[in-house]
Short mmCIF file of C-alpha atoms and ligand atoms in Angstrom, two decimals:
data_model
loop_
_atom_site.label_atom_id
_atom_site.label_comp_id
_atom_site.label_asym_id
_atom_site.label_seq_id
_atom_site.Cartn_x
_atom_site.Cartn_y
_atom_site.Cartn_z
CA UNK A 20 -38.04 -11.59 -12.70
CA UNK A 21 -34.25 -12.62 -13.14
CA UNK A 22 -33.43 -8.93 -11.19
CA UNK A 23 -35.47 -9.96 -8.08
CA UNK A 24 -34.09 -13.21 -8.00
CA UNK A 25 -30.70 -12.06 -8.25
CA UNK A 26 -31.28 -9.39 -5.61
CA UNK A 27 -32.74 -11.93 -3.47
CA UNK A 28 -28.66 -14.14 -3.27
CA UNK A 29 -26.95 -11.67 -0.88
CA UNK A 30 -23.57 -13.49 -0.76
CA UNK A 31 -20.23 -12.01 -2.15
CA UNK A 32 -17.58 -14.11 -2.49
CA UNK A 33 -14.26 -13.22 -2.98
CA UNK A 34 -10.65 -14.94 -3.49
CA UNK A 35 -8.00 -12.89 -1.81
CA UNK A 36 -4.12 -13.23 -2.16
CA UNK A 37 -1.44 -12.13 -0.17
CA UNK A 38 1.63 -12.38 -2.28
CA UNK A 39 5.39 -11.01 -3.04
CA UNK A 40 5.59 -8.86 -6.24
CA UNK A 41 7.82 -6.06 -7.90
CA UNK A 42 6.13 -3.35 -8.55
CA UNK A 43 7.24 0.15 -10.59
CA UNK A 44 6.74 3.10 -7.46
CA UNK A 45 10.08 5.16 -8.51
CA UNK A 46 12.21 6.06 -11.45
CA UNK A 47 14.64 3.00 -12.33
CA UNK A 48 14.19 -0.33 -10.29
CA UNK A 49 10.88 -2.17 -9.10
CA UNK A 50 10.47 -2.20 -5.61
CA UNK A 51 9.63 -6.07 -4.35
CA UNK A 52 6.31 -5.63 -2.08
CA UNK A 53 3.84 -7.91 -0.21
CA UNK A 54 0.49 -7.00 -1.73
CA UNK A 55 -3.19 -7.89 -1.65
CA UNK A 56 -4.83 -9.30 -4.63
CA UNK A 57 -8.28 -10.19 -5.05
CA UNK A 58 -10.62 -11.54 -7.47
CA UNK A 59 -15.01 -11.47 -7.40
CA UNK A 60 -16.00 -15.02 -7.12
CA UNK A 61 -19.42 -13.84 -6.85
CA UNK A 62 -22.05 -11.25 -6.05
CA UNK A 63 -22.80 -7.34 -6.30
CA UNK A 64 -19.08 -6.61 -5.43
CA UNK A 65 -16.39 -4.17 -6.61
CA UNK A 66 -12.73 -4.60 -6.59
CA UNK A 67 -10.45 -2.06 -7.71
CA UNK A 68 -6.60 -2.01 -7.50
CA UNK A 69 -4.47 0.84 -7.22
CA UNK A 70 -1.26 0.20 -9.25
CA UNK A 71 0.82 -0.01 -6.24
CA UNK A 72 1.51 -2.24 -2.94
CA UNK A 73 -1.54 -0.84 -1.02
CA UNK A 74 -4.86 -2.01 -2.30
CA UNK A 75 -7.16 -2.99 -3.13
CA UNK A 76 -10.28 -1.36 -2.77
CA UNK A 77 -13.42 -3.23 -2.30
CA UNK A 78 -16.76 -1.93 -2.13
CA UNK A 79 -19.68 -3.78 -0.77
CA UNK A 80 -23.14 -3.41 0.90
CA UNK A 81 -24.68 -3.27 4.30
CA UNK A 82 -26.57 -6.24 5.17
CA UNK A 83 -24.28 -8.75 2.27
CA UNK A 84 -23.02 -11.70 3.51
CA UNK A 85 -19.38 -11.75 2.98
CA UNK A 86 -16.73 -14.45 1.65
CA UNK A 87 -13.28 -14.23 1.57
CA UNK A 88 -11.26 -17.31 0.91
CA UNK A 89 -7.49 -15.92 1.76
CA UNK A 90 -4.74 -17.68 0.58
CA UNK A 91 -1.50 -16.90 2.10
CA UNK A 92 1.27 -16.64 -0.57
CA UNK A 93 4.08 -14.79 1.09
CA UNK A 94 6.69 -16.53 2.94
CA UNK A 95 5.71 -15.75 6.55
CA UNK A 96 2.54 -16.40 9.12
CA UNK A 97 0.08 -14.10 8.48
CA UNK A 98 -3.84 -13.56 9.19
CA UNK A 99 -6.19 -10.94 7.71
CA UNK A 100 -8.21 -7.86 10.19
CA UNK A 101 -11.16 -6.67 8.87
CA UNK A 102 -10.41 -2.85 10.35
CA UNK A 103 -13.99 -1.20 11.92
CA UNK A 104 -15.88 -4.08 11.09
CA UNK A 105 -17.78 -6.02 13.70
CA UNK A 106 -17.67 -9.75 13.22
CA UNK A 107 -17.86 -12.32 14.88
CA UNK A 108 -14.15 -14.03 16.58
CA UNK A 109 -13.07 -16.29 13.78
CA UNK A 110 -13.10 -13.45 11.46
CA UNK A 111 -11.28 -11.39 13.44
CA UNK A 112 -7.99 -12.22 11.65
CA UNK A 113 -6.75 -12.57 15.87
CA UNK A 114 -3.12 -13.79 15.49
CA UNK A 115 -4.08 -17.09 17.22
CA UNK A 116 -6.18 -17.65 14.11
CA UNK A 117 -2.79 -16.75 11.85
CA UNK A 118 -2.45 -18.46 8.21
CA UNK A 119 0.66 -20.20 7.44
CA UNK A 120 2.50 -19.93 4.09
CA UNK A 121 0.84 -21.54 1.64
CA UNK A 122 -2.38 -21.90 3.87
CA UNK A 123 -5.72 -20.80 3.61
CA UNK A 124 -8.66 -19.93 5.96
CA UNK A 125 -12.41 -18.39 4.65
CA UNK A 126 -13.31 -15.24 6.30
CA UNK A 127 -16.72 -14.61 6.57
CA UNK A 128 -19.64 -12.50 8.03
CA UNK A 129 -22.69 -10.18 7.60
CA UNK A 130 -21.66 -6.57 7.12
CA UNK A 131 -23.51 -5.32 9.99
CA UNK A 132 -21.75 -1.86 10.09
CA UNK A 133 -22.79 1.33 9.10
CA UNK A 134 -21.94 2.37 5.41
CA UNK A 135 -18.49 4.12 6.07
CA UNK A 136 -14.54 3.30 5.08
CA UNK A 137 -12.92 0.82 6.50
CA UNK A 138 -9.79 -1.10 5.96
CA UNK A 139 -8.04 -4.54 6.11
CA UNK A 140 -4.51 -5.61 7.26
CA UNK A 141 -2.76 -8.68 8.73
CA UNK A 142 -2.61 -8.96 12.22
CA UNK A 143 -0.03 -11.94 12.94
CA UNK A 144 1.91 -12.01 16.26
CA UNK A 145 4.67 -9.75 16.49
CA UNK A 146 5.14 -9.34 13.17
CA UNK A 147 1.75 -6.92 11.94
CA UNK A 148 4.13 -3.54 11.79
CA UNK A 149 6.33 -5.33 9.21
CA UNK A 150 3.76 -7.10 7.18
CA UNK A 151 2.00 -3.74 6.76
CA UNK A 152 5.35 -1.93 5.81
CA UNK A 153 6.13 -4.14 3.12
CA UNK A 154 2.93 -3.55 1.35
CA UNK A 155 -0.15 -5.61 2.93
CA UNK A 156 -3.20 -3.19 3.36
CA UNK A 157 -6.32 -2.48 1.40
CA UNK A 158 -9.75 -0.38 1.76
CA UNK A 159 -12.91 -1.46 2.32
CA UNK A 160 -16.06 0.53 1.91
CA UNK A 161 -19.55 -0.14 3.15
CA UNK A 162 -22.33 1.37 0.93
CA UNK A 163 -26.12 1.50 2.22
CA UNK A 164 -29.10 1.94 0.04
CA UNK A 165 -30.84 3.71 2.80
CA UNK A 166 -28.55 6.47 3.84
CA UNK A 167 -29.20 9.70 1.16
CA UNK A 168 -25.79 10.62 1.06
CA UNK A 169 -25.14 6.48 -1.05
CA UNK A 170 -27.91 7.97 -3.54
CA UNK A 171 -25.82 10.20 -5.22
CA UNK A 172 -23.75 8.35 -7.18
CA UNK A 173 -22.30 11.10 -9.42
CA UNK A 174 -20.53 12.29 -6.76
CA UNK A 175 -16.67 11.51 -7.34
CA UNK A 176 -15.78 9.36 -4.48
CA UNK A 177 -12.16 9.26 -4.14
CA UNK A 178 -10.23 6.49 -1.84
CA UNK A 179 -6.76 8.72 -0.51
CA UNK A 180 -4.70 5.85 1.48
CA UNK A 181 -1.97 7.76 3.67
CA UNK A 182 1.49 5.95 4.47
CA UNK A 183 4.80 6.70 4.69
CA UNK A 184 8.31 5.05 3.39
CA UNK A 185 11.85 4.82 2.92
CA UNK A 186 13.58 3.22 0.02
CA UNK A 187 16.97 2.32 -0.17
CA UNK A 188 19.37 3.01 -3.09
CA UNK A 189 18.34 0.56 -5.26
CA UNK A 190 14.63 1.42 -4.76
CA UNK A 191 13.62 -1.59 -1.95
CA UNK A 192 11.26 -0.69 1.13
CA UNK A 193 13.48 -0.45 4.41
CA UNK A 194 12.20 -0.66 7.69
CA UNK A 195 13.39 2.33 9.33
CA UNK A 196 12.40 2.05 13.45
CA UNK A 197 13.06 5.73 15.07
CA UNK A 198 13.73 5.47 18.59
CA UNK A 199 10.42 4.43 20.50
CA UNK A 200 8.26 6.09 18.55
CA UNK A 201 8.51 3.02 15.60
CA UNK A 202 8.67 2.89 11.80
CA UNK A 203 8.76 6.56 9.97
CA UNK A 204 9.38 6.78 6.65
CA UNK A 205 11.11 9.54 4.80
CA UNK A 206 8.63 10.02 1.85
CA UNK A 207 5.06 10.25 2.00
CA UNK A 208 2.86 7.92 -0.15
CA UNK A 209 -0.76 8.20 -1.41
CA UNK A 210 -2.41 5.07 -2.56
CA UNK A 211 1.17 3.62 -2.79
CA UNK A 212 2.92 6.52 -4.71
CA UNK A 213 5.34 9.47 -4.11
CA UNK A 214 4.55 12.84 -5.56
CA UNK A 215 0.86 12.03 -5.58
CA UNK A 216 -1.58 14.75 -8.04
CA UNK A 217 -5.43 13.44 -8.25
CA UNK A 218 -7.02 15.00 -11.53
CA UNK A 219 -10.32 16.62 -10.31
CA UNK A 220 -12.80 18.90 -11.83
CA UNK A 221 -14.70 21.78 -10.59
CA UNK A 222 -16.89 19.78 -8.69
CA UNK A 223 -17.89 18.12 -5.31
CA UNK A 224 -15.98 15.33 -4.16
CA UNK A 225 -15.95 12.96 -1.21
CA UNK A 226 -12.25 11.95 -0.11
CA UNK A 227 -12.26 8.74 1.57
CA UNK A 228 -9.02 9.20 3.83
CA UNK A 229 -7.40 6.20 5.58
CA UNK A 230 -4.35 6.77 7.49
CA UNK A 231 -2.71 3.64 6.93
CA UNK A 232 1.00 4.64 8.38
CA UNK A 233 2.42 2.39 11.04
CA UNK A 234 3.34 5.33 13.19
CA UNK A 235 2.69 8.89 11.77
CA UNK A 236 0.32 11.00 12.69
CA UNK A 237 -1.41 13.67 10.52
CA UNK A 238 -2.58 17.05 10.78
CA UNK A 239 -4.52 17.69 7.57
CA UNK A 240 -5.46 21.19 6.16
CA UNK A 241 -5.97 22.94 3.19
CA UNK A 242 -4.86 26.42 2.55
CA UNK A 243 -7.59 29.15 3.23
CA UNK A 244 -10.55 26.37 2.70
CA UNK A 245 -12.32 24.63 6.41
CA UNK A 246 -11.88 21.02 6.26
CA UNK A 247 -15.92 19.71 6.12
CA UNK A 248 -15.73 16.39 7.39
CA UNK A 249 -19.21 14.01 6.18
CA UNK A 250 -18.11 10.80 8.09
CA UNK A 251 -15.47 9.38 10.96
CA UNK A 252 -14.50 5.82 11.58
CA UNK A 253 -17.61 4.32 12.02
CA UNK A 254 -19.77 6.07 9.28
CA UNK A 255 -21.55 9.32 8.11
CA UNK A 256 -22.47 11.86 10.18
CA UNK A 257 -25.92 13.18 10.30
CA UNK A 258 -24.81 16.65 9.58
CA UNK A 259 -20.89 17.81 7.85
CA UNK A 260 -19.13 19.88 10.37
CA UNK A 261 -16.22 22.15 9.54
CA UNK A 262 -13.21 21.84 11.07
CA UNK A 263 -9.53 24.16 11.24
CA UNK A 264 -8.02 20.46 10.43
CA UNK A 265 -8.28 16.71 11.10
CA UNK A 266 -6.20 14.97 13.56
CA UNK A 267 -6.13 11.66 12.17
CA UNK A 268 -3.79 8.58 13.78
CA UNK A 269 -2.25 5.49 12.19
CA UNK A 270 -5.64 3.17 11.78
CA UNK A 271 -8.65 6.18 11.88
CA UNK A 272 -10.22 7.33 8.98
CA UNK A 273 -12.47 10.56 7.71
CA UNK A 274 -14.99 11.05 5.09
CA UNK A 275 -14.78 14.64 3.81
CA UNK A 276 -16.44 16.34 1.55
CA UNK A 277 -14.44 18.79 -0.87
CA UNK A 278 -15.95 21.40 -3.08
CA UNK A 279 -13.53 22.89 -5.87
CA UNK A 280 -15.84 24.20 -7.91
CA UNK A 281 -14.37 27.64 -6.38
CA UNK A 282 -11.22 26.59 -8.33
CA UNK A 283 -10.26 27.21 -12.01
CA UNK A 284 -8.41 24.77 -14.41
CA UNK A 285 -4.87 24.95 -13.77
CA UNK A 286 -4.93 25.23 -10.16
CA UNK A 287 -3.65 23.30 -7.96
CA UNK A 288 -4.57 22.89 -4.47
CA UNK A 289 -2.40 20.66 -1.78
CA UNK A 290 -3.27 18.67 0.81
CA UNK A 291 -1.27 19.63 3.87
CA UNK A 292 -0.35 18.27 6.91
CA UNK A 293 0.76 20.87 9.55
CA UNK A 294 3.11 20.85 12.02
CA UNK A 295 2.48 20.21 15.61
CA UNK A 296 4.23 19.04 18.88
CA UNK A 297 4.27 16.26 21.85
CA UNK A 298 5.91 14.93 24.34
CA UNK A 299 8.29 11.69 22.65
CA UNK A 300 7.86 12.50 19.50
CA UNK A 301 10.22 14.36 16.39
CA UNK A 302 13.15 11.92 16.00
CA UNK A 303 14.23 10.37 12.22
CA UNK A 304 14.81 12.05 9.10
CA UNK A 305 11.06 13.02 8.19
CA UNK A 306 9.70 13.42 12.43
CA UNK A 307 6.22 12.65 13.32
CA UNK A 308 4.99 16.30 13.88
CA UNK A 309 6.91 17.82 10.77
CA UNK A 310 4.80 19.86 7.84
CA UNK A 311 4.93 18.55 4.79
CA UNK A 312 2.53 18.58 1.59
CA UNK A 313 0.73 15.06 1.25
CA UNK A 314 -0.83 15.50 -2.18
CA UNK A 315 -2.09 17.60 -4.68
CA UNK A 316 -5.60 18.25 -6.39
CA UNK A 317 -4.67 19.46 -10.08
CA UNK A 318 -8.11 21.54 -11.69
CA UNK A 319 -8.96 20.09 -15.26
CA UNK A 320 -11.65 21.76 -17.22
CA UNK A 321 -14.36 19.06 -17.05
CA UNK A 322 -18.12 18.24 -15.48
CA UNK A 323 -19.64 20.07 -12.76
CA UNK A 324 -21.50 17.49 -10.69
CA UNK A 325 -22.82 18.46 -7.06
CA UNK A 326 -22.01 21.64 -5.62
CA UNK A 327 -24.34 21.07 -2.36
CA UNK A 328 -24.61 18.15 0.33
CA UNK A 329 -27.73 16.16 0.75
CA UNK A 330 -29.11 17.50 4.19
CA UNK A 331 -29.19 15.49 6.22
CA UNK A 332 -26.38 13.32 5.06
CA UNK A 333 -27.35 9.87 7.09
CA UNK A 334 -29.75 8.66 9.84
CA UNK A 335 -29.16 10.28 13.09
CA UNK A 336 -26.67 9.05 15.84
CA UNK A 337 -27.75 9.37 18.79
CA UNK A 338 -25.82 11.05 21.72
CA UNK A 339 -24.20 9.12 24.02
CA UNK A 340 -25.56 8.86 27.59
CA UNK A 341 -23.18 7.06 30.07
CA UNK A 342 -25.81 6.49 32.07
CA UNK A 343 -26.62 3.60 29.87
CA UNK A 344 -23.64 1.61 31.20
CA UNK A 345 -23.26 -0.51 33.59
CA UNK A 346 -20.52 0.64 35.44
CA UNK A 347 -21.40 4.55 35.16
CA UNK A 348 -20.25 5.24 38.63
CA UNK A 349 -17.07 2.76 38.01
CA UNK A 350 -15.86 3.30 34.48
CA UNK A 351 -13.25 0.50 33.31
CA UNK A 352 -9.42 2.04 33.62
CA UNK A 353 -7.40 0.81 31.22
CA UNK A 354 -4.33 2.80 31.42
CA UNK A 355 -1.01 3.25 28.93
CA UNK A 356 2.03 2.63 31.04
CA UNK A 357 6.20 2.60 30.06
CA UNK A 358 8.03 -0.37 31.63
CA UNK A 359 11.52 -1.80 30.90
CA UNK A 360 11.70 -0.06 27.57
CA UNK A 361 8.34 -1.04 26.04
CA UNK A 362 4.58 0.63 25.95
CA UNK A 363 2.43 -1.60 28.43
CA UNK A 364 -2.00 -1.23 28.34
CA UNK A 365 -4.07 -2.21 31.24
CA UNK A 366 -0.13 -2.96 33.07
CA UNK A 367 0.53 -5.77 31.13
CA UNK A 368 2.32 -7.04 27.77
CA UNK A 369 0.16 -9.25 25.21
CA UNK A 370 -0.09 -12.73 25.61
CA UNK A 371 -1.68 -14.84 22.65
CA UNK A 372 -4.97 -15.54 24.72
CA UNK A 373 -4.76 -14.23 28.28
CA UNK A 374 -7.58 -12.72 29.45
CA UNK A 375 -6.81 -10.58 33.04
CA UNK A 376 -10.05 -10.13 35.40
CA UNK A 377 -10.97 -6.99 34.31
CA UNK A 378 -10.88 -7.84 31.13
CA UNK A 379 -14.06 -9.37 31.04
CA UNK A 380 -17.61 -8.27 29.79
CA UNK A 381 -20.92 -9.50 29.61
CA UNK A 382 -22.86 -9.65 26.07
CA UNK A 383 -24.96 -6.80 25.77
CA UNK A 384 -23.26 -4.55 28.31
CA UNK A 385 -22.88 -1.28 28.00
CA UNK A 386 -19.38 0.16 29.07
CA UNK A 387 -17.46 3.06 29.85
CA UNK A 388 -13.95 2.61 29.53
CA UNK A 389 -11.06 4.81 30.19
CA UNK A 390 -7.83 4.91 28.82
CA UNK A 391 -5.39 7.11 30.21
CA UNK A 392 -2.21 8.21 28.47
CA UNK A 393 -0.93 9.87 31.37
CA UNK A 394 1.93 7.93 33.84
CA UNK A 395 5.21 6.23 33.10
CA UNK A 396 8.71 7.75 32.18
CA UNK A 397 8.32 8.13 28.54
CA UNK A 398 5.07 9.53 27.42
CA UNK A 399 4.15 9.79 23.51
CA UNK A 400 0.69 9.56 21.17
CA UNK A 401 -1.00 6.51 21.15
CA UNK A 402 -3.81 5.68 19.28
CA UNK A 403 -5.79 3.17 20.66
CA UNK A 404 -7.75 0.70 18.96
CA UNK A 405 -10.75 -1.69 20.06
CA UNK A 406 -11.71 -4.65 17.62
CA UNK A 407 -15.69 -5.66 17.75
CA UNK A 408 -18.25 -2.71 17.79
CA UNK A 409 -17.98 0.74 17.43
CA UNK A 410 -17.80 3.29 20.25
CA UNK A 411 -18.63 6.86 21.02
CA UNK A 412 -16.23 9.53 23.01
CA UNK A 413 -18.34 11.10 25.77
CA UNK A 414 -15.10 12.60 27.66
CA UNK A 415 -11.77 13.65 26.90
CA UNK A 416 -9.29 15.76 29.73
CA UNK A 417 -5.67 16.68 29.58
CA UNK A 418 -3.02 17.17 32.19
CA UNK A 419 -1.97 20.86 32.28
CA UNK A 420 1.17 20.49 31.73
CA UNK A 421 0.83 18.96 28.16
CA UNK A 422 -2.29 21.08 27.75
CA UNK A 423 -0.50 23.51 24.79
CA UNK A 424 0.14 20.69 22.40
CA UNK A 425 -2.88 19.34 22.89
CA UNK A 426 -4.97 22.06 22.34
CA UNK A 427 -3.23 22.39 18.88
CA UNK A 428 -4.61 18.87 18.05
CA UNK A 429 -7.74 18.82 19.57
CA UNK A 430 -10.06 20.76 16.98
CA UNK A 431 -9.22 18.14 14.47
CA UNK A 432 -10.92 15.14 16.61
CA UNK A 433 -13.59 13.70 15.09
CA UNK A 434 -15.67 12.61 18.03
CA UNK A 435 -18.67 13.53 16.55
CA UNK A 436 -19.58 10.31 15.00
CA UNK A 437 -18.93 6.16 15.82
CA UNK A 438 -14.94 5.98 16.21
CA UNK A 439 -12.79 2.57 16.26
CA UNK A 440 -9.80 4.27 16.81
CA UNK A 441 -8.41 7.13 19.15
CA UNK A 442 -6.04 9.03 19.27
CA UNK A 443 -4.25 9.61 23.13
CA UNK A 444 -2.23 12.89 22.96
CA UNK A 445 0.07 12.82 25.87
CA UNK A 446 -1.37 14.03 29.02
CA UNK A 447 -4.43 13.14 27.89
CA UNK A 448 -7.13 10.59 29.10
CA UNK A 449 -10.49 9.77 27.30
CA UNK A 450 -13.54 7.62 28.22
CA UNK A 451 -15.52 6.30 25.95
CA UNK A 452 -18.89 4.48 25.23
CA UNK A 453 -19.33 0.54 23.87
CA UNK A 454 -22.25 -1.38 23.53
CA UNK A 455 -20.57 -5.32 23.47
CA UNK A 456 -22.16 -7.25 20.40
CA UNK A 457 -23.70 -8.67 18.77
CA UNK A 458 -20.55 -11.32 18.92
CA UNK A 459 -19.40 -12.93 22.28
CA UNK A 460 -15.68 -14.67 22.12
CA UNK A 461 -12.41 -12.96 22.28
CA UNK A 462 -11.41 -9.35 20.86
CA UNK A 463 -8.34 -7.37 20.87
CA UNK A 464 -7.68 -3.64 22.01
CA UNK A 465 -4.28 -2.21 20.77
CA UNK A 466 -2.34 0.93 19.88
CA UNK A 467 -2.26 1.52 16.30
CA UNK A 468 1.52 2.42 16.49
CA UNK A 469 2.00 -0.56 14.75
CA UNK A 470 5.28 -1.49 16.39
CA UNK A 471 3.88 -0.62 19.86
CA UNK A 472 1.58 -3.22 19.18
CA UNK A 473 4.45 -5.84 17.90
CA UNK A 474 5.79 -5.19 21.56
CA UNK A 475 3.01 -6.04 23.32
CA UNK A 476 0.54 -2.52 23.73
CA UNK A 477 -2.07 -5.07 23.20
CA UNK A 478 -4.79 -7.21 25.13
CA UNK A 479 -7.56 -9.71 24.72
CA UNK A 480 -10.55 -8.81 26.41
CA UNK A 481 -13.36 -11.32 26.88
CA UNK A 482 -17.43 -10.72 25.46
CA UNK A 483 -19.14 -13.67 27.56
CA UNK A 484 -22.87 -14.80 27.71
CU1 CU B 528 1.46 3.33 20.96
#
């Protein structure tokens, strides 16, 4: 009787800080961070953090009703982005809705999305690149009792948060801007910490990878072992495909599933991330496009949980079928464009509120839209984000004469499943698929290169009734 009743209040509620700390992240002095902390007020909620800046991770369900009550403790304007999730405009974390310091403002919405990993960081004017350098980020995953995959809860399920740094001598975070490309770090973090093992057994696991980097992009492989990706931006797929690598761009995420029960104790298996090329790119001490190793798996005798995935691993998503838009024969263009020495979308800089005419849509529309990353004097990867609902890729093409590089990316797309974030090799142009809703008000689409954004890469658009 007390169980059903309990089921029956829905709400979470949490208290969520964003404060200056030291923290211990190398040998010798702390490192003073902005960080997330959060507490459960109330409800079936976890809230893990990760001994680090980055953090924390929340888990919650599909269909909750969501609380968070931010309080702004750092010493700048600042407003929170709930990454992937579709809710409604004043809980968008827009920076017209920004938090001063020592404010507070109560985000909160129904967790309508799909049960997949998604992520929150601040999203003030100008000022979201630095704000997530110094430490402000955290996960957020969306579990859903009816998807078979949620079921098995033995199976290890492992948040891996990429990012990148550079500390100065005395162990402090320092923004390091390279060229146009934007901040690069020369030492690659997971969850917050150089050098990064994970301690796994022979078993199955499900790596829950967020590439939370202002600017790098990442080409992940294992040695001699297909990456089997489970779930993309938006969500599980219905069925794991296996893939060379995965492509994945400042803001996009991927589900995959690992199995190292062909391991023994002892080994240890890294994470790469492989070299490739573009256009713009491979400036700065570490370049975007370099190899490196990201992290390692170290084998410890221990349990063997699942060896085999549930089949099929979520409901089915259904193909897309631009037919179903409105403007089939007239898709939206919404092209990336170079002017005066800054990245422009749609032709124009951001302006807090503006709204241009063609950056209106009607409720309940269904759109193509095309973004093109292929005009203006200095060409480089963008990854493009939209805020409100998720959206399918029905199309992508590439100029010929970038066509090399890009087909040494391309295989590691994940435009299988629901996507909030893509990534725009140069050359190349993609359309994609958005059903507006269920929220009307104002939205933003961006690049992801967090300090393209800062500049202006980024535009309201307009859901009206
Ligand atoms: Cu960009």
């Amino acid at each position: 009787m007390v169980k059903t009743l309990l089921r029956q209040d829905n709400t979470v509620e949490i208290e969520l800080r964003a404060v200056q700390r030291q923290v211990k992240l190398l040998s010798g002095q702390p490192t003073s961070v902005w960080t997330y902390e959060a507490r459960r007020i109330r409800g079936d909620v976890s809230i893990k953090h990760l001994d680090s800046f980055v953090g924390p991770v929340i888990r919650v369900r599909r269909g909750q009703r969501f609380i968070a009550r931010f309080i702004n403790q750092i010493s700048e304007t600042t407003t929170v982005h709930w990454h992937g999730l579709n809710v409604p405009e004043h809980a968008d974390g827009h920076p017209k809705d920004s938090v001063p310091p020592g404010g507070q403002r109560v985000y909160e919405f129904e967790i309508i999305n799909r049960a997949g990993t998604y992520w929150f960081h601040p999203h003030p004017d100008m000022r979201t690149g630095r704000h997530v350098w110094n430490g402000l980020a955290g996960m957020l995953i969306v579990r859903d009792d009816e998807e078979p995959i949620e079921q098995l809860d033995d199976v290890e399920d492992m948040p891996i948060i990429l990012q990148d740094r550079t500390f100065n001598a005395s162990n402090q975070i320092v923004y390091s801007i390279v060229g146009m490309e934007g901040a690069l770090g020369n030492r690659i973090l997971v969850n917050g910490r150089p050098n990064y093992a994970a301690k796994v057994t022979p078993s199955c696991y499900r790596l829950r990878i967020l590439n939370g980097s202002n600017t790098r992009i990442y080409k992940l492989a294992f040695d001699n072992m297909p990456m089997v990706a489970i779930g993309t931006d938006g969500g599980l797929l219905h069925q794991a495909v296996e893939k060379p690598y995965i492509a994945l761009a400042p803001g996009e995420r991927v589900d995959l599933w690992v199995d190292f029960s062909r391991f023994h104790p002892g080994q240890s298996v890294p994470l790469r991330s492989l070299p490739f090329s573009a256009t713009g790119i491979g400036q700065g001490p570490l370049p975007n496009g370099a190899g490196f190793e990201v992290m390692r798996f170290d084998i410890r005798p221990g349990h063997r949980g699942y060896t085999r995935l549930p089949r099929p691993l979520a409901s089915k998503i259904p193909t897309p079928d631009q037919k179903e838009a409105v403007n089939y024969t007239n898709p939206r263009a919404l092209p990336i464009s170079f002017d005066r020495g800054r990245f422009l979308l749609n032709g124009a800089a951001f302006r807090l509120t503006e709204v241009a005419s063609n950056e209106r849509v009607r409720l309940k529309d269904t759109e193509v839209w095309t973004f093109a990353n292929t005009t203006g004097t200095m060409i480089m990867p963008h990854p493009i984000h939209l805020h409100g609902p998720s959206f399918r890729v029905i199309e992508r093409t590439i100029q010929n004469v970038h066509r090399a590089n890009w087909e040494a990316m391309r295989e590691g797309y994940t435009d299988e499943g629901w996507k909030d974030t893509i990534l725009l090799m140069p050359g190349e142009s993609a359309k994609i698929l958005i059903n507006f809703g269920p929220y009307d008000g104002l939205f933003l689409y961006h690049c992801h290169m967090l300090e393209h954004e800062d500049q202006g890469m980024m535009r309201n658009y307009l859901v009206y009734r």
